[in-house]
Amino acid sequence: MPLIPEEPQIHESAQGPRATPASGRTAPTPRPVPGPRPAAPSRPGRPGPVRPTPPVQRTPRDVAATPGPSAPASPAASVSASVTPQIQLIPASAEGALDAAEEAVDLLLESGRAPGEVLVITTGEPHPWAAHELSFGEASYWAQHDTGDDVFYADATALARAAVRPVVVVAVNGGPGASAATALPLAHARAGALLIVCGDPQQINSVLGAGA
């Protein structure tokens, strides 16, 4: 059964931007997209560019809105594989999918999600945080994934290595034609409670809707 794009209200998790206008450009989000993260000192013993604190251990902020269904409090590793995650679609163009995903992450944290419960996947260009951290080597990059105390950003090709987290956010921001078709089922398998997909509804429905 095809998925129906939801209104921009995320009860349990996040709220993305409204559907794109006819021109194909993303519509303005109801709140500004967060700017660059604050920088941190260079890595000890390694000269080079300053290393930003990726996404800076963002702390969930209190919100006045009525909370949605209570989120699982257990760590990602303990999420039961028998739970079928909910799927939420946030319409966005390929160019706006990453911004939509960032907005979704911010709202997830505002709704009470811990940063370590969120995994963000990109199908096209990697998230700037992932590209920067990988410049220090894969061992350091994946060590942060294994620590599991912050939002983690990864390319769709790395999904096989990623662990299950309660929430997986996928930004369908381009990439090879088969990238989304391969990544979405894997992302669904990595989502313990909620899968949020930001991208073209027709493309997403053709992949996830066919299996519903």
N, C-alpha and C. Protein backbone atom coordinates (compact mmCIF):
# COMPACT_ATOMS: atom_id res chain seq x y z
N MET A 1 0.85 -1.18 0.00
CA MET A 1 0.00 0.00 0.00
C MET A 1 0.89 1.24 0.00
N PRO A 2 0.74 2.16 -0.98
CA PRO A 2 1.63 3.33 -1.06
C PRO A 2 1.55 4.16 0.19
N LEU A 3 2.67 4.78 0.53
CA LEU A 3 2.70 5.64 1.70
C LEU A 3 2.14 7.00 1.32
N ILE A 4 1.42 7.60 2.22
CA ILE A 4 0.83 8.92 1.98
C ILE A 4 1.67 9.96 2.70
N PRO A 5 2.18 10.98 2.00
CA PRO A 5 2.98 12.01 2.71
C PRO A 5 2.18 12.58 3.86
N GLU A 6 2.82 12.68 4.99
CA GLU A 6 2.12 13.14 6.17
C GLU A 6 2.16 14.65 6.26
N GLU A 7 1.20 15.20 7.01
CA GLU A 7 1.25 16.62 7.30
C GLU A 7 2.50 16.88 8.11
N PRO A 8 3.06 18.08 8.08
CA PRO A 8 4.33 18.33 8.78
C PRO A 8 4.18 18.40 10.28
N GLN A 9 3.68 17.31 10.86
CA GLN A 9 3.58 17.23 12.32
C GLN A 9 4.07 15.86 12.74
N ILE A 10 5.11 15.81 13.50
CA ILE A 10 5.69 14.53 13.91
C ILE A 10 5.35 14.32 15.36
N HIS A 11 4.41 13.42 15.60
CA HIS A 11 3.92 13.24 16.96
C HIS A 11 5.00 12.67 17.86
N GLU A 12 5.65 11.59 17.38
CA GLU A 12 6.62 10.94 18.25
C GLU A 12 8.00 11.50 18.09
N SER A 13 8.24 12.08 16.90
CA SER A 13 9.62 12.33 16.59
C SER A 13 9.90 13.69 16.03
N ALA A 14 9.70 13.83 14.69
CA ALA A 14 10.18 15.03 14.07
C ALA A 14 9.18 15.60 13.11
N GLN A 15 9.35 16.87 12.78
CA GLN A 15 8.49 17.54 11.83
C GLN A 15 9.35 18.11 10.74
N GLY A 16 9.10 17.76 9.51
CA GLY A 16 9.92 18.24 8.42
C GLY A 16 9.26 19.38 7.72
N PRO A 17 9.90 19.84 6.64
CA PRO A 17 9.33 20.94 5.88
C PRO A 17 8.12 20.51 5.10
N ARG A 18 7.30 21.46 4.64
CA ARG A 18 6.13 21.14 3.83
C ARG A 18 6.58 20.68 2.45
N ALA A 19 5.62 20.11 1.72
CA ALA A 19 5.93 19.61 0.39
C ALA A 19 6.48 20.72 -0.47
N THR A 20 7.32 20.36 -1.44
CA THR A 20 7.97 21.33 -2.29
C THR A 20 6.96 22.00 -3.20
N PRO A 21 7.17 23.28 -3.53
CA PRO A 21 6.28 23.96 -4.46
C PRO A 21 6.47 23.45 -5.86
N ALA A 22 5.61 23.92 -6.78
CA ALA A 22 5.62 23.42 -8.14
C ALA A 22 6.94 23.69 -8.83
N SER A 23 7.65 24.72 -8.42
CA SER A 23 8.91 25.04 -9.08
C SER A 23 9.97 23.99 -8.83
N GLY A 24 9.75 23.11 -7.89
CA GLY A 24 10.74 22.06 -7.61
C GLY A 24 11.68 22.43 -6.50
N ARG A 25 11.66 23.71 -6.05
CA ARG A 25 12.52 24.11 -4.94
C ARG A 25 11.82 23.84 -3.62
N THR A 26 12.60 23.55 -2.62
CA THR A 26 12.01 23.26 -1.31
C THR A 26 11.35 24.50 -0.75
N ALA A 27 10.18 24.29 -0.11
CA ALA A 27 9.49 25.40 0.54
C ALA A 27 10.20 25.73 1.82
N PRO A 28 10.13 26.98 2.26
CA PRO A 28 10.81 27.35 3.52
C PRO A 28 10.27 26.54 4.67
N THR A 29 11.13 26.11 5.53
CA THR A 29 10.70 25.39 6.71
C THR A 29 10.11 26.38 7.70
N PRO A 30 9.23 25.89 8.60
CA PRO A 30 8.61 26.81 9.55
C PRO A 30 9.56 27.34 10.58
N ARG A 31 10.80 26.89 10.58
CA ARG A 31 11.80 27.35 11.52
C ARG A 31 13.15 27.31 10.82
N PRO A 32 14.08 28.16 11.15
CA PRO A 32 15.36 28.18 10.42
C PRO A 32 16.14 26.89 10.64
N VAL A 33 16.83 26.48 9.59
CA VAL A 33 17.71 25.31 9.69
C VAL A 33 18.92 25.71 10.50
N PRO A 34 19.32 24.88 11.46
CA PRO A 34 20.47 25.25 12.30
C PRO A 34 21.69 25.58 11.47
N GLY A 35 22.47 26.56 11.93
CA GLY A 35 23.67 26.97 11.21
C GLY A 35 24.84 26.07 11.53
N PRO A 36 26.04 26.50 11.18
CA PRO A 36 27.24 25.68 11.42
C PRO A 36 27.42 25.39 12.89
N ARG A 37 27.94 24.22 13.17
CA ARG A 37 28.19 23.83 14.55
C ARG A 37 29.41 24.58 15.10
N PRO A 38 29.45 24.84 16.40
CA PRO A 38 30.64 25.49 16.96
C PRO A 38 31.87 24.63 16.83
N ALA A 39 33.00 25.28 16.67
CA ALA A 39 34.24 24.54 16.46
C ALA A 39 34.87 24.15 17.79
N ALA A 40 35.66 23.09 17.76
CA ALA A 40 36.38 22.62 18.93
C ALA A 40 37.86 22.65 18.61
N PRO A 41 38.75 22.57 19.60
CA PRO A 41 40.19 22.59 19.33
C PRO A 41 40.60 21.44 18.44
N SER A 42 41.76 21.59 17.80
CA SER A 42 42.27 20.53 16.95
C SER A 42 42.49 19.26 17.75
N ARG A 43 42.45 18.15 17.04
CA ARG A 43 42.63 16.86 17.68
C ARG A 43 44.03 16.78 18.31
N PRO A 44 44.14 16.33 19.57
CA PRO A 44 45.46 16.26 20.22
C PRO A 44 46.45 15.46 19.38
N GLY A 45 47.65 16.05 19.22
CA GLY A 45 48.71 15.32 18.53
C GLY A 45 48.56 15.30 17.02
N ARG A 46 47.58 15.98 16.48
CA ARG A 46 47.37 15.96 15.03
C ARG A 46 47.15 17.38 14.55
N PRO A 47 48.15 17.98 13.87
CA PRO A 47 47.94 19.33 13.33
C PRO A 47 46.94 19.28 12.20
N GLY A 48 46.35 20.38 11.91
CA GLY A 48 45.43 20.40 10.79
C GLY A 48 44.21 21.23 11.13
N PRO A 49 43.14 21.04 10.36
CA PRO A 49 41.94 21.87 10.54
C PRO A 49 41.27 21.59 11.88
N VAL A 50 40.63 22.63 12.38
CA VAL A 50 39.91 22.42 13.63
C VAL A 50 38.79 21.44 13.41
N ARG A 51 38.52 20.69 14.41
CA ARG A 51 37.52 19.63 14.30
C ARG A 51 36.25 20.04 15.00
N PRO A 52 35.17 20.31 14.25
CA PRO A 52 33.93 20.70 14.92
C PRO A 52 33.39 19.58 15.77
N THR A 53 32.69 19.95 16.81
CA THR A 53 32.07 18.93 17.64
C THR A 53 30.80 18.47 16.96
N PRO A 54 30.80 17.33 16.34
CA PRO A 54 29.69 16.93 15.48
C PRO A 54 28.51 16.48 16.27
N PRO A 55 27.45 16.64 15.77
CA PRO A 55 26.51 17.67 16.11
C PRO A 55 26.52 18.11 17.55
N VAL A 56 27.60 18.27 18.17
CA VAL A 56 27.82 18.92 19.45
C VAL A 56 26.99 18.38 20.59
N GLN A 57 26.84 17.09 20.68
CA GLN A 57 26.13 16.48 21.81
C GLN A 57 24.90 17.29 22.16
N ARG A 58 24.08 17.53 21.17
CA ARG A 58 22.94 18.39 21.40
C ARG A 58 22.00 17.81 22.44
N THR A 59 21.60 18.64 23.38
CA THR A 59 20.74 18.18 24.47
C THR A 59 19.29 18.44 24.12
N PRO A 60 18.43 17.47 24.29
CA PRO A 60 17.01 17.72 24.01
C PRO A 60 16.49 18.89 24.81
N ARG A 61 15.76 19.75 24.12
CA ARG A 61 15.21 20.92 24.79
C ARG A 61 13.76 20.70 25.17
N ASP A 62 13.33 21.37 26.25
CA ASP A 62 11.95 21.23 26.68
C ASP A 62 11.03 21.89 25.67
N VAL A 63 9.93 21.29 25.38
CA VAL A 63 8.96 21.88 24.47
C VAL A 63 7.60 21.89 25.13
N ALA A 64 6.78 22.88 24.74
CA ALA A 64 5.47 23.02 25.35
C ALA A 64 4.43 22.16 24.66
N ALA A 65 4.74 21.68 23.45
CA ALA A 65 3.77 20.89 22.70
C ALA A 65 3.44 19.61 23.43
N THR A 66 2.23 19.13 23.20
CA THR A 66 1.83 17.86 23.81
C THR A 66 2.64 16.74 23.22
N PRO A 67 3.32 15.95 24.03
CA PRO A 67 4.16 14.89 23.49
C PRO A 67 3.35 13.82 22.80
N GLY A 68 3.98 13.18 21.83
CA GLY A 68 3.34 12.09 21.12
C GLY A 68 3.49 10.80 21.92
N PRO A 69 3.34 9.66 21.25
CA PRO A 69 3.50 8.39 21.95
C PRO A 69 4.87 8.30 22.59
N SER A 70 4.92 7.73 23.76
CA SER A 70 6.17 7.65 24.49
C SER A 70 7.19 6.86 23.70
N ALA A 71 8.43 7.35 23.69
CA ALA A 71 9.50 6.70 22.93
C ALA A 71 10.18 5.66 23.80
N PRO A 72 10.69 4.59 23.19
CA PRO A 72 11.40 3.58 23.96
C PRO A 72 12.61 4.19 24.64
N ALA A 73 12.80 3.88 25.89
CA ALA A 73 13.93 4.43 26.62
C ALA A 73 15.15 3.54 26.55
N SER A 74 15.03 2.37 26.00
CA SER A 74 16.14 1.45 25.96
C SER A 74 17.16 1.86 24.92
N PRO A 75 18.45 1.49 25.10
CA PRO A 75 19.47 1.80 24.11
C PRO A 75 19.16 1.13 22.79
N ALA A 76 19.86 1.62 21.75
CA ALA A 76 19.62 1.07 20.41
C ALA A 76 19.88 -0.42 20.36
N ALA A 77 20.91 -0.86 21.05
CA ALA A 77 21.28 -2.27 20.96
C ALA A 77 20.22 -3.19 21.54
N SER A 78 19.37 -2.64 22.40
CA SER A 78 18.39 -3.49 23.06
C SER A 78 17.02 -3.42 22.40
N VAL A 79 16.91 -2.66 21.29
CA VAL A 79 15.63 -2.57 20.62
C VAL A 79 15.24 -3.93 20.05
N SER A 80 14.03 -4.33 20.32
CA SER A 80 13.60 -5.64 19.86
C SER A 80 13.45 -5.68 18.37
N ALA A 81 13.99 -6.71 17.76
CA ALA A 81 13.92 -6.85 16.32
C ALA A 81 12.50 -7.17 15.85
N SER A 82 11.63 -7.58 16.79
CA SER A 82 10.28 -7.95 16.41
C SER A 82 9.37 -6.75 16.23
N VAL A 83 9.81 -5.56 16.68
CA VAL A 83 9.01 -4.35 16.57
C VAL A 83 9.11 -3.82 15.14
N THR A 84 7.95 -3.59 14.51
CA THR A 84 7.93 -3.03 13.17
C THR A 84 7.97 -1.52 13.27
N PRO A 85 9.00 -0.87 12.75
CA PRO A 85 9.10 0.58 12.89
C PRO A 85 8.03 1.31 12.08
N GLN A 86 7.60 2.43 12.59
CA GLN A 86 6.72 3.30 11.83
C GLN A 86 7.53 3.97 10.73
N ILE A 87 6.85 4.32 9.63
CA ILE A 87 7.52 4.99 8.51
C ILE A 87 6.87 6.34 8.30
N GLN A 88 7.68 7.37 8.23
CA GLN A 88 7.17 8.71 8.00
C GLN A 88 7.89 9.33 6.81
N LEU A 89 7.13 9.93 5.92
CA LEU A 89 7.67 10.54 4.72
C LEU A 89 7.61 12.06 4.82
N ILE A 90 8.75 12.71 4.57
CA ILE A 90 8.82 14.16 4.52
C ILE A 90 9.16 14.53 3.08
N PRO A 91 8.21 15.05 2.30
CA PRO A 91 8.50 15.40 0.91
C PRO A 91 9.60 16.44 0.80
N ALA A 92 10.55 16.20 -0.09
CA ALA A 92 11.65 17.13 -0.30
C ALA A 92 12.31 16.81 -1.62
N SER A 93 12.91 17.82 -2.24
CA SER A 93 13.69 17.58 -3.45
C SER A 93 15.03 16.99 -3.06
N ALA A 94 15.77 16.50 -4.05
CA ALA A 94 17.09 15.96 -3.77
C ALA A 94 17.99 17.03 -3.15
N GLU A 95 17.82 18.27 -3.63
CA GLU A 95 18.65 19.36 -3.12
C GLU A 95 18.26 19.76 -1.69
N GLY A 96 17.02 19.56 -1.33
CA GLY A 96 16.56 19.98 0.00
C GLY A 96 16.43 18.85 1.00
N ALA A 97 16.74 17.61 0.59
CA ALA A 97 16.53 16.46 1.47
C ALA A 97 17.42 16.51 2.71
N LEU A 98 18.66 16.95 2.56
CA LEU A 98 19.55 16.98 3.71
C LEU A 98 19.11 18.03 4.73
N ASP A 99 18.66 19.20 4.24
CA ASP A 99 18.14 20.22 5.16
C ASP A 99 16.90 19.71 5.88
N ALA A 100 16.05 18.98 5.15
CA ALA A 100 14.85 18.43 5.77
C ALA A 100 15.23 17.42 6.85
N ALA A 101 16.25 16.62 6.59
CA ALA A 101 16.71 15.64 7.57
C ALA A 101 17.26 16.33 8.82
N GLU A 102 18.02 17.42 8.62
CA GLU A 102 18.57 18.16 9.76
C GLU A 102 17.45 18.75 10.62
N GLU A 103 16.43 19.29 9.95
CA GLU A 103 15.29 19.82 10.69
C GLU A 103 14.59 18.72 11.48
N ALA A 104 14.48 17.55 10.86
CA ALA A 104 13.85 16.42 11.55
C ALA A 104 14.64 16.01 12.78
N VAL A 105 15.97 16.01 12.67
CA VAL A 105 16.81 15.65 13.82
C VAL A 105 16.62 16.65 14.95
N ASP A 106 16.62 17.94 14.62
CA ASP A 106 16.42 18.96 15.67
C ASP A 106 15.10 18.75 16.40
N LEU A 107 14.05 18.46 15.65
CA LEU A 107 12.75 18.27 16.28
C LEU A 107 12.67 16.96 17.04
N LEU A 108 13.39 15.96 16.59
CA LEU A 108 13.46 14.71 17.36
C LEU A 108 14.06 14.98 18.74
N LEU A 109 15.14 15.76 18.76
CA LEU A 109 15.79 16.05 20.04
C LEU A 109 14.90 16.92 20.91
N GLU A 110 14.16 17.83 20.29
CA GLU A 110 13.24 18.66 21.07
C GLU A 110 12.12 17.82 21.68
N SER A 111 11.73 16.76 20.98
CA SER A 111 10.63 15.94 21.48
C SER A 111 11.07 14.97 22.56
N GLY A 112 12.38 14.93 22.86
CA GLY A 112 12.87 14.11 23.96
C GLY A 112 13.77 12.97 23.57
N ARG A 113 14.03 12.80 22.29
CA ARG A 113 14.93 11.74 21.87
C ARG A 113 16.36 12.05 22.30
N ALA A 114 17.09 11.06 22.75
CA ALA A 114 18.51 11.22 23.06
C ALA A 114 19.30 11.23 21.76
N PRO A 115 20.36 12.04 21.66
CA PRO A 115 21.14 12.09 20.42
C PRO A 115 21.63 10.72 19.96
N GLY A 116 22.00 9.87 20.90
CA GLY A 116 22.52 8.56 20.54
C GLY A 116 21.49 7.60 19.98
N GLU A 117 20.22 8.01 19.98
CA GLU A 117 19.17 7.16 19.42
C GLU A 117 18.93 7.40 17.93
N VAL A 118 19.65 8.37 17.35
CA VAL A 118 19.36 8.80 15.99
C VAL A 118 20.53 8.49 15.05
N LEU A 119 20.19 7.87 13.92
CA LEU A 119 21.14 7.59 12.84
C LEU A 119 20.64 8.30 11.59
N VAL A 120 21.51 9.07 10.93
CA VAL A 120 21.13 9.80 9.71
C VAL A 120 21.92 9.22 8.54
N ILE A 121 21.19 8.87 7.47
CA ILE A 121 21.79 8.26 6.29
C ILE A 121 21.59 9.17 5.08
N THR A 122 22.61 9.31 4.26
CA THR A 122 22.50 10.06 3.01
C THR A 122 22.74 9.12 1.84
N THR A 123 21.97 9.31 0.76
CA THR A 123 22.14 8.47 -0.42
C THR A 123 23.06 9.10 -1.45
N GLY A 124 23.24 10.43 -1.36
CA GLY A 124 24.09 11.13 -2.31
C GLY A 124 25.33 11.67 -1.63
N GLU A 125 25.51 12.99 -1.70
CA GLU A 125 26.67 13.60 -1.04
C GLU A 125 26.62 13.32 0.46
N PRO A 126 27.76 12.99 1.07
CA PRO A 126 27.76 12.72 2.51
C PRO A 126 27.48 13.98 3.31
N HIS A 127 26.99 13.80 4.50
CA HIS A 127 26.81 14.93 5.41
C HIS A 127 28.19 15.53 5.71
N PRO A 128 28.29 16.86 5.80
CA PRO A 128 29.60 17.48 6.07
C PRO A 128 30.30 16.92 7.30
N TRP A 129 29.53 16.58 8.33
CA TRP A 129 30.15 16.01 9.53
C TRP A 129 30.84 14.69 9.21
N ALA A 130 30.15 13.82 8.47
CA ALA A 130 30.72 12.52 8.13
C ALA A 130 31.97 12.69 7.28
N ALA A 131 31.92 13.59 6.30
CA ALA A 131 33.08 13.81 5.44
C ALA A 131 34.27 14.30 6.26
N HIS A 132 34.02 15.20 7.21
CA HIS A 132 35.11 15.73 8.03
C HIS A 132 35.69 14.67 8.95
N GLU A 133 34.82 13.93 9.62
CA GLU A 133 35.31 12.93 10.56
C GLU A 133 36.08 11.81 9.86
N LEU A 134 35.65 11.45 8.66
CA LEU A 134 36.35 10.41 7.91
C LEU A 134 37.74 10.86 7.50
N SER A 135 37.98 12.18 7.46
CA SER A 135 39.31 12.66 7.12
C SER A 135 40.32 12.31 8.21
N PHE A 136 39.86 11.96 9.39
CA PHE A 136 40.73 11.53 10.48
C PHE A 136 40.91 10.02 10.50
N GLY A 137 40.26 9.33 9.58
CA GLY A 137 40.39 7.88 9.50
C GLY A 137 39.12 7.16 9.89
N GLU A 138 38.91 6.00 9.28
CA GLU A 138 37.69 5.24 9.54
C GLU A 138 37.62 4.71 10.97
N ALA A 139 38.78 4.38 11.55
CA ALA A 139 38.77 3.83 12.91
C ALA A 139 38.18 4.83 13.90
N SER A 140 38.63 6.08 13.80
CA SER A 140 38.11 7.12 14.69
C SER A 140 36.64 7.39 14.41
N TYR A 141 36.29 7.41 13.13
CA TYR A 141 34.91 7.68 12.72
C TYR A 141 33.95 6.63 13.29
N TRP A 142 34.28 5.35 13.10
CA TRP A 142 33.39 4.28 13.56
C TRP A 142 33.44 4.11 15.08
N ALA A 143 34.52 4.57 15.70
CA ALA A 143 34.56 4.52 17.17
C ALA A 143 33.46 5.41 17.75
N GLN A 144 33.18 6.52 17.08
CA GLN A 144 32.11 7.40 17.55
C GLN A 144 30.74 6.73 17.36
N HIS A 145 30.61 5.97 16.28
CA HIS A 145 29.37 5.21 16.08
C HIS A 145 29.19 4.19 17.20
N ASP A 146 30.27 3.48 17.53
CA ASP A 146 30.17 2.42 18.54
C ASP A 146 29.92 2.99 19.94
N THR A 147 30.42 4.19 20.19
CA THR A 147 30.16 4.83 21.48
C THR A 147 28.67 5.09 21.67
N GLY A 148 28.01 5.49 20.58
CA GLY A 148 26.56 5.63 20.60
C GLY A 148 26.00 6.69 21.50
N ASP A 149 26.76 7.79 21.71
CA ASP A 149 26.24 8.83 22.60
C ASP A 149 25.88 10.12 21.85
N ASP A 150 25.88 10.07 20.52
CA ASP A 150 25.51 11.25 19.75
C ASP A 150 24.89 10.84 18.43
N VAL A 151 24.26 11.81 17.75
CA VAL A 151 23.72 11.56 16.42
C VAL A 151 24.87 11.12 15.52
N PHE A 152 24.65 10.09 14.72
CA PHE A 152 25.70 9.60 13.83
C PHE A 152 25.23 9.72 12.39
N TYR A 153 26.12 10.22 11.53
CA TYR A 153 25.82 10.44 10.12
C TYR A 153 26.66 9.48 9.28
N ALA A 154 26.02 8.81 8.33
CA ALA A 154 26.74 7.84 7.51
C ALA A 154 26.19 7.83 6.09
N ASP A 155 27.03 7.37 5.17
CA ASP A 155 26.61 7.19 3.79
C ASP A 155 25.80 5.90 3.67
N ALA A 156 24.93 5.86 2.68
CA ALA A 156 24.08 4.68 2.50
C ALA A 156 24.91 3.41 2.28
N THR A 157 26.09 3.56 1.69
CA THR A 157 26.93 2.39 1.45
C THR A 157 27.47 1.78 2.74
N ALA A 158 27.38 2.53 3.85
CA ALA A 158 27.89 2.03 5.13
C ALA A 158 26.79 1.43 6.00
N LEU A 159 25.58 1.33 5.48
CA LEU A 159 24.47 0.84 6.29
C LEU A 159 24.68 -0.57 6.81
N ALA A 160 25.36 -1.39 6.04
CA ALA A 160 25.57 -2.77 6.47
C ALA A 160 26.38 -2.82 7.77
N ARG A 161 27.17 -1.80 8.01
CA ARG A 161 28.01 -1.77 9.22
C ARG A 161 27.33 -1.06 10.38
N ALA A 162 26.31 -0.28 10.09
CA ALA A 162 25.64 0.50 11.13
C ALA A 162 24.80 -0.40 12.02
N ALA A 163 24.76 -0.05 13.30
CA ALA A 163 23.95 -0.80 14.26
C ALA A 163 22.52 -0.26 14.26
N VAL A 164 21.62 -1.05 14.83
CA VAL A 164 20.22 -0.62 14.97
C VAL A 164 20.15 0.55 15.95
N ARG A 165 19.37 1.56 15.58
CA ARG A 165 19.07 2.67 16.49
C ARG A 165 17.56 2.87 16.47
N PRO A 166 16.99 3.42 17.54
CA PRO A 166 15.55 3.60 17.57
C PRO A 166 15.00 4.40 16.40
N VAL A 167 15.73 5.44 15.97
CA VAL A 167 15.26 6.28 14.87
C VAL A 167 16.32 6.35 13.78
N VAL A 168 15.90 6.11 12.55
CA VAL A 168 16.79 6.28 11.39
C VAL A 168 16.15 7.33 10.48
N VAL A 169 16.94 8.34 10.11
CA VAL A 169 16.50 9.39 9.20
C VAL A 169 17.28 9.24 7.90
N VAL A 170 16.58 9.12 6.79
CA VAL A 170 17.24 8.96 5.49
C VAL A 170 16.99 10.21 4.66
N ALA A 171 18.08 10.82 4.18
CA ALA A 171 18.00 11.93 3.25
C ALA A 171 18.28 11.39 1.85
N VAL A 172 17.25 11.32 1.02
CA VAL A 172 17.41 10.85 -0.36
C VAL A 172 17.87 12.05 -1.18
N ASN A 173 19.17 12.34 -1.09
CA ASN A 173 19.75 13.54 -1.68
C ASN A 173 20.57 13.25 -2.93
N GLY A 174 20.07 12.33 -3.74
CA GLY A 174 20.77 12.00 -4.98
C GLY A 174 21.51 10.69 -4.88
N GLY A 175 22.59 10.60 -5.65
CA GLY A 175 23.35 9.36 -5.70
C GLY A 175 22.94 8.53 -6.90
N PRO A 176 23.55 7.37 -7.08
CA PRO A 176 23.21 6.48 -8.19
C PRO A 176 21.73 6.15 -8.19
N GLY A 177 21.21 5.80 -9.35
CA GLY A 177 19.79 5.53 -9.48
C GLY A 177 19.28 4.47 -8.53
N ALA A 178 20.08 3.46 -8.27
CA ALA A 178 19.64 2.36 -7.41
C ALA A 178 19.96 2.60 -5.94
N SER A 179 20.55 3.76 -5.63
CA SER A 179 20.99 4.00 -4.25
C SER A 179 19.84 3.97 -3.26
N ALA A 180 18.75 4.71 -3.58
CA ALA A 180 17.61 4.74 -2.66
C ALA A 180 16.95 3.37 -2.57
N ALA A 181 16.84 2.68 -3.70
CA ALA A 181 16.20 1.36 -3.70
C ALA A 181 16.96 0.38 -2.83
N THR A 182 18.26 0.54 -2.76
CA THR A 182 19.07 -0.35 -1.92
C THR A 182 19.08 0.11 -0.47
N ALA A 183 19.16 1.44 -0.27
CA ALA A 183 19.32 1.97 1.08
C ALA A 183 18.06 1.90 1.92
N LEU A 184 16.89 2.17 1.33
CA LEU A 184 15.68 2.26 2.13
C LEU A 184 15.31 0.96 2.84
N PRO A 185 15.35 -0.20 2.17
CA PRO A 185 15.07 -1.44 2.91
C PRO A 185 16.07 -1.70 4.04
N LEU A 186 17.35 -1.37 3.80
CA LEU A 186 18.36 -1.56 4.84
C LEU A 186 18.12 -0.59 6.01
N ALA A 187 17.77 0.64 5.68
CA ALA A 187 17.48 1.62 6.73
C ALA A 187 16.27 1.19 7.54
N HIS A 188 15.28 0.64 6.88
CA HIS A 188 14.09 0.15 7.58
C HIS A 188 14.47 -0.96 8.56
N ALA A 189 15.41 -1.80 8.17
CA ALA A 189 15.85 -2.88 9.05
C ALA A 189 16.67 -2.36 10.22
N ARG A 190 17.30 -1.17 10.08
CA ARG A 190 18.11 -0.61 11.15
C ARG A 190 17.30 0.26 12.11
N ALA A 191 16.06 0.55 11.75
CA ALA A 191 15.22 1.43 12.58
C ALA A 191 14.46 0.61 13.62
N GLY A 192 14.70 0.89 14.88
CA GLY A 192 14.03 0.14 15.91
C GLY A 192 12.60 0.57 16.15
N ALA A 193 12.30 1.88 15.99
CA ALA A 193 10.95 2.37 16.27
C ALA A 193 10.40 3.25 15.16
N LEU A 194 11.26 4.03 14.50
CA LEU A 194 10.77 5.01 13.53
C LEU A 194 11.76 5.19 12.40
N LEU A 195 11.25 5.17 11.17
CA LEU A 195 12.04 5.48 9.98
C LEU A 195 11.45 6.74 9.35
N ILE A 196 12.28 7.77 9.22
CA ILE A 196 11.86 9.01 8.58
C ILE A 196 12.63 9.14 7.28
N VAL A 197 11.91 9.32 6.17
CA VAL A 197 12.55 9.41 4.87
C VAL A 197 12.24 10.78 4.27
N CYS A 198 13.28 11.52 3.93
CA CYS A 198 13.14 12.85 3.33
C CYS A 198 13.53 12.75 1.86
N GLY A 199 12.57 12.98 0.97
CA GLY A 199 12.87 12.87 -0.45
C GLY A 199 11.62 12.93 -1.29
N ASP A 200 11.76 12.51 -2.54
CA ASP A 200 10.66 12.54 -3.49
C ASP A 200 9.64 11.46 -3.15
N PRO A 201 8.38 11.82 -2.88
CA PRO A 201 7.39 10.83 -2.46
C PRO A 201 7.18 9.71 -3.47
N GLN A 202 7.17 10.04 -4.76
CA GLN A 202 6.94 9.01 -5.77
C GLN A 202 8.05 7.98 -5.76
N GLN A 203 9.29 8.46 -5.64
CA GLN A 203 10.42 7.54 -5.61
C GLN A 203 10.40 6.67 -4.36
N ILE A 204 10.06 7.28 -3.23
CA ILE A 204 10.06 6.55 -1.96
C ILE A 204 8.93 5.52 -1.94
N ASN A 205 7.75 5.93 -2.42
CA ASN A 205 6.62 5.00 -2.46
C ASN A 205 6.91 3.81 -3.36
N SER A 206 7.64 4.04 -4.44
CA SER A 206 7.94 2.95 -5.36
C SER A 206 8.83 1.91 -4.72
N VAL A 207 9.60 2.32 -3.72
CA VAL A 207 10.50 1.38 -3.03
C VAL A 207 9.83 0.77 -1.81
N LEU A 208 9.39 1.62 -0.88
CA LEU A 208 8.82 1.13 0.37
C LEU A 208 7.36 0.73 0.20
N GLY A 209 6.61 1.45 -0.64
CA GLY A 209 5.20 1.13 -0.82
C GLY A 209 4.98 -0.20 -1.47
N ALA A 210 5.91 -0.62 -2.32
CA ALA A 210 5.76 -1.90 -3.01
C ALA A 210 5.81 -3.06 -2.06
N GLY A 211 6.52 -2.87 -0.93
CA GLY A 211 6.63 -3.98 0.01
C GLY A 211 5.61 -3.93 1.10
N ALA A 212 4.73 -2.93 1.07
CA ALA A 212 3.74 -2.79 2.15
C ALA A 212 2.57 -3.71 1.91
